[in-house]
Tab-separated table of C-alpha atoms in Angstrom:
chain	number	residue	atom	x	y	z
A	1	UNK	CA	1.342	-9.951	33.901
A	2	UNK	CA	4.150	-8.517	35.491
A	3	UNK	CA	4.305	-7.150	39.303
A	4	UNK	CA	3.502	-3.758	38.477
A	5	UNK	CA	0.504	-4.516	36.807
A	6	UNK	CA	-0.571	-7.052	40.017
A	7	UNK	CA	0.177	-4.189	42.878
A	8	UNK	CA	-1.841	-1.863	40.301
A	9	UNK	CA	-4.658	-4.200	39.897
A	10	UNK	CA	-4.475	-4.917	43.746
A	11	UNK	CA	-4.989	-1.697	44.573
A	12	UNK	CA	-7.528	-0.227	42.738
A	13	UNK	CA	-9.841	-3.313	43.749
A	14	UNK	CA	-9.126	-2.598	47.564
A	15	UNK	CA	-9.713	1.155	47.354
A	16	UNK	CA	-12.982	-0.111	45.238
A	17	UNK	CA	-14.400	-2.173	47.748
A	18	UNK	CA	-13.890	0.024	50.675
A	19	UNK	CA	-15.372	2.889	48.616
A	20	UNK	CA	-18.159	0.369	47.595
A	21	UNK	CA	-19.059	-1.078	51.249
A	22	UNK	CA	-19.038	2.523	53.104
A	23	UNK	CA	-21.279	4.414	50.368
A	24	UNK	CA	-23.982	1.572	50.172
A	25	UNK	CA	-24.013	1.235	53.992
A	26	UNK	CA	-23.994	5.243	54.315
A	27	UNK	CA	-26.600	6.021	51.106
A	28	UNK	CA	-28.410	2.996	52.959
A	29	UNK	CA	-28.809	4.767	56.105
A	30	UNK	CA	-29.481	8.061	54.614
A	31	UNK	CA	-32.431	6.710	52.643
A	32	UNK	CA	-33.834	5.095	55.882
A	33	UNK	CA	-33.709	8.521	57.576
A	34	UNK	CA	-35.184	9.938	54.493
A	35	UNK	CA	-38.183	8.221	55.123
A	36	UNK	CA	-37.284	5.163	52.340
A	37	UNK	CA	-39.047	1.808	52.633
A	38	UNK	CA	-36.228	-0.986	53.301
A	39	UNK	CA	-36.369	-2.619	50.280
A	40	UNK	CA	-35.643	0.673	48.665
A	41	UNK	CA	-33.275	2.006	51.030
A	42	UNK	CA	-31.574	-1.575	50.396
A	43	UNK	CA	-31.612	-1.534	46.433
A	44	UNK	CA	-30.529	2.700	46.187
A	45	UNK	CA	-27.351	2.838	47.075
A	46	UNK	CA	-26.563	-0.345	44.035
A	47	UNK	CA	-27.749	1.663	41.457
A	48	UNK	CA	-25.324	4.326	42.894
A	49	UNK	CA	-22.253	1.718	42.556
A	50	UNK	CA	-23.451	0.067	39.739
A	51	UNK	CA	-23.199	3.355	37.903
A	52	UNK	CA	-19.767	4.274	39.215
A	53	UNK	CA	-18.321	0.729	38.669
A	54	UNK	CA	-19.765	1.134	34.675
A	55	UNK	CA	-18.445	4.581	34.459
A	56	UNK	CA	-14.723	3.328	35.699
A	57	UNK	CA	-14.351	0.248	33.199
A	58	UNK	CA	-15.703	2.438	30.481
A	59	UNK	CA	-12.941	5.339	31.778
A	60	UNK	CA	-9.610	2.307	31.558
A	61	UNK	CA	-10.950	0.482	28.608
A	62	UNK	CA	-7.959	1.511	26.660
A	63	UNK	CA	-9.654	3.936	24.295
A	64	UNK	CA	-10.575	7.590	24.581
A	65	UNK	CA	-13.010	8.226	27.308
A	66	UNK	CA	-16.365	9.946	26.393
A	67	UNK	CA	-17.849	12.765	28.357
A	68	UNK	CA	-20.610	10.626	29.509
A	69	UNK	CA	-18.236	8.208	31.312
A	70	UNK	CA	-16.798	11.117	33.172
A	71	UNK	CA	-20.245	12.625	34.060
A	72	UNK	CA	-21.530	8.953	35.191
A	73	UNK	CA	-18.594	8.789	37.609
A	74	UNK	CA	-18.583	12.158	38.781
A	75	UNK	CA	-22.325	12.223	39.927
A	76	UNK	CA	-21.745	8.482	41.365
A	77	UNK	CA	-18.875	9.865	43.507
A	78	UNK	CA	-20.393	13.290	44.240
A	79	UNK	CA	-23.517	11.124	45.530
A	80	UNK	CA	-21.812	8.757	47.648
A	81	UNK	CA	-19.111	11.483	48.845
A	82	UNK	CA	-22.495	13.605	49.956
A	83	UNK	CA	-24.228	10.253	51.414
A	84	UNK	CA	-20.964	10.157	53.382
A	85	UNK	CA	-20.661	13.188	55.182
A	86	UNK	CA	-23.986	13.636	55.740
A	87	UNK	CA	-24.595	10.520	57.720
A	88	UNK	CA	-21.202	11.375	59.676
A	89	UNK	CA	-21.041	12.966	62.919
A	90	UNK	CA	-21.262	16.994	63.014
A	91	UNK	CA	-17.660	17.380	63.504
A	92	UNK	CA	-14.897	18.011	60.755
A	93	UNK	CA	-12.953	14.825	61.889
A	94	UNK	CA	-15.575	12.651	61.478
A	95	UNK	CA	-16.969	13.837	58.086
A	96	UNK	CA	-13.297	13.831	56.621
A	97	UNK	CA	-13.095	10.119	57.616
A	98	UNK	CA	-16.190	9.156	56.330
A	99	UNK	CA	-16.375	11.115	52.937
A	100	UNK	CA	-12.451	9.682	52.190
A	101	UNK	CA	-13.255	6.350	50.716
A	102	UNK	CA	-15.202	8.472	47.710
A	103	UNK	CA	-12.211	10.526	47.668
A	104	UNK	CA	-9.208	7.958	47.259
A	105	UNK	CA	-11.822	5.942	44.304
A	106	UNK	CA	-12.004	9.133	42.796
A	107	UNK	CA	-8.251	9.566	42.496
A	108	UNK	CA	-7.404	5.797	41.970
A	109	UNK	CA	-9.665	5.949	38.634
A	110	UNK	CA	-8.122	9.462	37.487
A	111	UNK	CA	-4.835	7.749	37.925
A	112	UNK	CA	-5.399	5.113	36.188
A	113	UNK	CA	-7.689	6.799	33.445
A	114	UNK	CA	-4.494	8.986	32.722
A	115	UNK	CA	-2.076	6.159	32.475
A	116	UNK	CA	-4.021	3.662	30.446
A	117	UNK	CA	-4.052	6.530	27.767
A	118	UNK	CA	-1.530	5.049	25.016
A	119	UNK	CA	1.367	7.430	23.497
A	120	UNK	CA	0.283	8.393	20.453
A	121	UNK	CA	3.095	7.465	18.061
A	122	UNK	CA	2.727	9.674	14.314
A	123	UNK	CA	2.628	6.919	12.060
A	124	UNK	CA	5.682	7.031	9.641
A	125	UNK	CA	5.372	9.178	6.176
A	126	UNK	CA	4.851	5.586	3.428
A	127	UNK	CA	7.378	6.170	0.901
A	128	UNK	CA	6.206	5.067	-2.380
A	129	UNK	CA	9.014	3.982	-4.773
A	130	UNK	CA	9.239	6.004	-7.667
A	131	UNK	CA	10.293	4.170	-10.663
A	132	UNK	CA	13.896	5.334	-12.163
A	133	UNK	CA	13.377	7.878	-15.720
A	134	UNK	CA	13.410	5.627	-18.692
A	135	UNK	CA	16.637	6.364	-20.895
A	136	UNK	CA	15.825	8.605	-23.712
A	137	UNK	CA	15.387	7.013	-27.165
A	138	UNK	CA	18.818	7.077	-29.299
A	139	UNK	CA	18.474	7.882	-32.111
A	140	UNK	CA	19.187	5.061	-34.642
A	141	UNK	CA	22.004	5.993	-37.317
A	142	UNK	CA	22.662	3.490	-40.409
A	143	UNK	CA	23.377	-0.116	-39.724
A	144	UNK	CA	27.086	-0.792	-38.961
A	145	UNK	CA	27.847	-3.828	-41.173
A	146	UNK	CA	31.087	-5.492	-42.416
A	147	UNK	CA	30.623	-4.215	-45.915
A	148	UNK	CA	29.868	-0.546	-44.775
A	149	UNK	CA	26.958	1.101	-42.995
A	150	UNK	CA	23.576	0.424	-44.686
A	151	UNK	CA	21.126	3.272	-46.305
A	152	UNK	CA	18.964	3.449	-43.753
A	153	UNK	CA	16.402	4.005	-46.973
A	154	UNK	CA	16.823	0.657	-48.033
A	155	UNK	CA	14.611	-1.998	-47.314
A	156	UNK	CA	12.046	-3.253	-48.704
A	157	UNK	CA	10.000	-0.347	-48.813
A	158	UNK	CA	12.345	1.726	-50.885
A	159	UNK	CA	14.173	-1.445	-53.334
A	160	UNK	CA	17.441	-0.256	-55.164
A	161	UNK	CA	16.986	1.727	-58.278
A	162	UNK	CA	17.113	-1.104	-61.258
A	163	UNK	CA	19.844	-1.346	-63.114
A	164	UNK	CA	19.871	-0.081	-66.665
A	165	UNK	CA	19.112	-2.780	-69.098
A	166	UNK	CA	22.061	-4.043	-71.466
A	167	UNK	CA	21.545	-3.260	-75.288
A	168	UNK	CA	21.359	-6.492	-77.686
A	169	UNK	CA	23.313	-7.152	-80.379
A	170	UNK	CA	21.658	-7.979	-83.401
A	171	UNK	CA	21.641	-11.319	-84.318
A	172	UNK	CA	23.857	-10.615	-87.419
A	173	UNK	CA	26.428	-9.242	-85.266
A	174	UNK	CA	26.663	-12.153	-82.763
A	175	UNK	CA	26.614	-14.761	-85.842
A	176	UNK	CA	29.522	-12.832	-87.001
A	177	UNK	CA	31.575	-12.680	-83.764
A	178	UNK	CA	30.525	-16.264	-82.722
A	179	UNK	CA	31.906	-17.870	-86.402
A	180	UNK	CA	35.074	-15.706	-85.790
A	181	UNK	CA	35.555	-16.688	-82.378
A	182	UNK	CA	34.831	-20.482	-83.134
A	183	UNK	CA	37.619	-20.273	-85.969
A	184	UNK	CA	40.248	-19.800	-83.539
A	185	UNK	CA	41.349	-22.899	-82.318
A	186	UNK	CA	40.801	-24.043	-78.705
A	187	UNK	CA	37.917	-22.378	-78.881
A	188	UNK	CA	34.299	-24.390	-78.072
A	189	UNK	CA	30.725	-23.170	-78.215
A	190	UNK	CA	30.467	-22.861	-74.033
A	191	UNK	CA	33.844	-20.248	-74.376
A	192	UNK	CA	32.418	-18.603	-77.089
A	193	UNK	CA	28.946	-18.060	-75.467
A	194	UNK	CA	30.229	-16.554	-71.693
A	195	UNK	CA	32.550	-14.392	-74.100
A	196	UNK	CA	29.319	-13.402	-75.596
A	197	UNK	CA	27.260	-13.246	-72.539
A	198	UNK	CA	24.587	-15.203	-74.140
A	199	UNK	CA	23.541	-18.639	-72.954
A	200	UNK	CA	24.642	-21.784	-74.907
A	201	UNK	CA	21.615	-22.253	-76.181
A	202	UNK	CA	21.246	-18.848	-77.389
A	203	UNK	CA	24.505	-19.136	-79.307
A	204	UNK	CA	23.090	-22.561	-80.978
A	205	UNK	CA	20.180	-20.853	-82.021
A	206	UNK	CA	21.939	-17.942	-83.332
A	207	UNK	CA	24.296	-19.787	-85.146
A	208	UNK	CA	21.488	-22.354	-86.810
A	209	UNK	CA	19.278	-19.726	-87.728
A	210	UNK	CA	22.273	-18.646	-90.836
C-alpha cells in the first residue's frame, strides 16, 4: 500500500468519524426534544449511521454502484445534515458549522466513489488464425520414366493388348528343316532347336515321330 493510498484511507476515516460522532449526538438530542424515550433516542441515530456506513462500502466496492446505494446514502446524509442544523443555534454561523461534518462525508464518498471507478479498457479484437489456401491439385501427366513416359492407361486395369499368336509349322515341315539343318556339320540338336524356336524336346519328338 503505497502513501497515497494511506493519506486516502486516513482521511476518509477522520472525516467519517467526525461526521459519525456529531450526527448521533445531534439526531440524539433531536429525538429527546421530540419527545423519544432514551433508549430510543440512544439507538436512532445508529440506524442512521449504520445505513450511511453500508451505503459508502457498497458505493467504493470496486464495481458499479446501484441506485439503491446512492439513495441509502443520500437519505442517511440528508437526515443527519437536517438533525444538524436543526439542533444548532438560530443563526447562519452556527447551523453552517454544525450541518458541515454531513457535508465534507458527503463529498469524501463522491470522491472516492468517482475514483475507485476502473478505466474501462475495450478488450482487444481475438484474431483467429486463418489457415493458408491449400495448393490446387496438379494435374498428373504420364509417369516420367527412364525408358519414356508411361500410358497413363496402363496398369493393371487396362493390361497391354496380347500379342498375336505365332503360326506353327507343321510337323512335316520342321522334320524337314531339322534333318537339313542337322546335316550340316557343327550343327547339334540344341542349335538346331533355338534356330527353330521350338524346345529341345520338341525337336526330339518331332524328329522320332518319322
Amino acid at each position: 500500500m503505497n502513501a497515497r493510498r494511506v493519506a486516502s484511507l486516513a482521511g476518509t476515516v477522520a472525516v467519517t468519524v467526525i461526521a459519525a460522532v456529531g450526527s448521533y449526538d445531534h439526531m440524539r438530542e433531536l429525538a429527546l426534544r421530540a419527545g423519544q424515550t432514551p433508549l430510543l433516542a440512544t439507538l436512532l441515530p445508529l440506524s442512521v449511521d449504520g445505513m450511511i456506513l453500508v451505503a459508502t462500502l457498497a458505493l467504493n466496492d470496486g464495481r458499479r454502484s446501484r441506485w439503491s446505494a446512492w439513495l441509502a446514502f443520500l437519505v442517511g446524509v440528508a437526515a443527519s445534515l437536517a438533525a444538524n442544523v436543526l439542533v444548532a443555534k438560530p443563526d447562519a454561523v452556527s447551523r453552517v458549522v454544525s450541518a458541515w461534518p454531513a457535508v465534507a462525508l458527503l463529498l469524501t464518498v463522491e470522491v472516492l466513489a468517482r475514483s475507485g471507478r476502473a478505466a474501462v479498457v475495450p478488450a482487444e479484437p481475438v484474431v483467429t488464425p486463418q489457415k493458408a489456401p491449400e495448393p490446387a491439385a496438379q494435374p498428373q501427366g504420364p509417369e516420367v520414366t527412364p525408358e519414356g513416359p508411361s500410358d497413363p492407361h496402363s496398369g493393371p486395369d487396362n493390361p497391354e493388348p496380347e500379342q498375336p499368336r505365332r503360326k506353327r509349322r507343321p510337323v512335316a515341315e520342321t522334320r524337314r528343316l531339322a534333318a537339313a539343318m542337322l546335316a550340316e556339320p557343327g550343327n547339334n540338336r540344341e542349335k538346331v532347336a533355338a534356330a527353330l524356336g521350338i524346345t529341345p524336346r520338341r525337336l526330339r519328338t518331332v524328329l522320332n515321330a518319322a
